Short mmCIF file of C-alpha atoms in Angstrom, two decimals:
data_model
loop_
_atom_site.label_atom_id
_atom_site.label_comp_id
_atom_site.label_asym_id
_atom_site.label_seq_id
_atom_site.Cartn_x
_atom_site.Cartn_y
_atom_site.Cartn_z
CA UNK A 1 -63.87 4.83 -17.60
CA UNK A 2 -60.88 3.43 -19.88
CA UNK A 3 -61.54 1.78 -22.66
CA UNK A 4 -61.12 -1.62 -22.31
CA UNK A 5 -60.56 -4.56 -24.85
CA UNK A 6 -60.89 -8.35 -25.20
CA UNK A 7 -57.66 -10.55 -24.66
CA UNK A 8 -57.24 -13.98 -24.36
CA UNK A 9 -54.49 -15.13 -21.77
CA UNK A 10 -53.41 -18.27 -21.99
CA UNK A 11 -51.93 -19.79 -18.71
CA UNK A 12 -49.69 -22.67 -18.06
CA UNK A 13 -49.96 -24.06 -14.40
CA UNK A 14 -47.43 -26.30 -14.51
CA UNK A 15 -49.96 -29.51 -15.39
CA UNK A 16 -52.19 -27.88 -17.76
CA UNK A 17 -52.09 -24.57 -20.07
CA UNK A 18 -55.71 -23.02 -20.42
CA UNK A 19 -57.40 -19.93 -21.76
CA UNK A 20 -59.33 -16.85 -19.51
CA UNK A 21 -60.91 -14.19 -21.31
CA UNK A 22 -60.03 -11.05 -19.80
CA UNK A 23 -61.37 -7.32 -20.52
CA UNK A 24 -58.25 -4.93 -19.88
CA UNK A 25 -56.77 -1.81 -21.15
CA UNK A 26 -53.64 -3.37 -22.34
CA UNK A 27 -51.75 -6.61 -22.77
CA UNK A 28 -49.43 -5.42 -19.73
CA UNK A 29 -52.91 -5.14 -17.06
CA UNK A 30 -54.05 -8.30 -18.79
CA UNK A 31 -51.40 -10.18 -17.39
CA UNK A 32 -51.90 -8.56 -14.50
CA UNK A 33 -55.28 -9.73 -13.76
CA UNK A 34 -54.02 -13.01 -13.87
CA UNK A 35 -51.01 -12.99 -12.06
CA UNK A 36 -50.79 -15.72 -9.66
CA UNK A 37 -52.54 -18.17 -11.92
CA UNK A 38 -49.70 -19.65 -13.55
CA UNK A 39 -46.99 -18.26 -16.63
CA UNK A 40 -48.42 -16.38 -19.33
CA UNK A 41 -47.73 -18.02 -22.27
CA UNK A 42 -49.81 -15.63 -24.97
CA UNK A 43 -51.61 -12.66 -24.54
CA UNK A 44 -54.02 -12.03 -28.30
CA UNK A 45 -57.33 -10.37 -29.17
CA UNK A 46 -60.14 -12.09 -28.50
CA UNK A 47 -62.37 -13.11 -31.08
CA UNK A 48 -65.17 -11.06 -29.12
CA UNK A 49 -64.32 -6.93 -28.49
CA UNK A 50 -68.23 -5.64 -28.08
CA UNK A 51 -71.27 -7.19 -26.72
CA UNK A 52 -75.20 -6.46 -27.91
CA UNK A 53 -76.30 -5.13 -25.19
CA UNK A 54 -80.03 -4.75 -26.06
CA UNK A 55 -79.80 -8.68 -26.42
CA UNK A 56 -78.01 -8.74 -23.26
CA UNK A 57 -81.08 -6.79 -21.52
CA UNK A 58 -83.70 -9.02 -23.05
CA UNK A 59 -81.67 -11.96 -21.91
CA UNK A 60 -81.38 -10.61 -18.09
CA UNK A 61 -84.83 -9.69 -18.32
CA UNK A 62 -86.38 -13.14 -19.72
CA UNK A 63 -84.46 -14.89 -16.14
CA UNK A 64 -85.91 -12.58 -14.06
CA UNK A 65 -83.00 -10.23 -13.53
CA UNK A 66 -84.59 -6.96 -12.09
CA UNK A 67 -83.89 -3.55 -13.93
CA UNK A 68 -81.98 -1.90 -11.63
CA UNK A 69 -79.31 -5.19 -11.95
CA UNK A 70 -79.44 -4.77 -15.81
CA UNK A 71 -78.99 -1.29 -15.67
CA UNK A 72 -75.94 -1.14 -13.85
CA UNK A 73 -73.98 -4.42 -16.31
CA UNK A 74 -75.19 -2.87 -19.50
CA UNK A 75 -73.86 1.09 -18.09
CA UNK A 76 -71.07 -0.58 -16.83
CA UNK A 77 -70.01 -2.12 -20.20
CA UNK A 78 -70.69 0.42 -22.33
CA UNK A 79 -68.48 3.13 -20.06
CA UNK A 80 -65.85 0.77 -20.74
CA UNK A 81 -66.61 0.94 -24.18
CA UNK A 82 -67.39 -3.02 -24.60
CA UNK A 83 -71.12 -1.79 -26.28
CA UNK A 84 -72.15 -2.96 -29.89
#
């Protein structure tokens, strides 16, 4: 899988501008993702670019999540390189 980062897309929808968090390869598929939602106004790093996924586990665990769930989030973010 690509490597992906963090970017924060902020949207105007004509009333309101907000911010979605998106995981993409590159400004240019972040925008993508959102496309639809309203004009881009920013694209910029997010504050967050990796994710403890051990804590992540324990989390999904502790609700009740069952291992073969965890497995595949955790696997899926670190192939995209979003593992601390």
């Amino acid at each position: 899988m690509k490597k992906l980062n963090v970017y924060s897309v902020y949207l105007d929808d004509g009333k309101d501008v907000f911010r979605v968090t998106v995981p993409a390869a590159s400004k240019k598929d972040a925008a993508e993702y959102v496309r639809g939602n309203g004009d881009v106004v920013a694209i910029k790093p997010a504050d967050l670019q990796d994710i403890d996924l051990d804590a992540l586990a324990d989390t999904l665990k502790r609700a009740q999540w069952g291992q073969m769930e965890i497995d595949i989030i955790t696997r899926a973010l670190a192939a995209c390189g979003l593992d601390r």
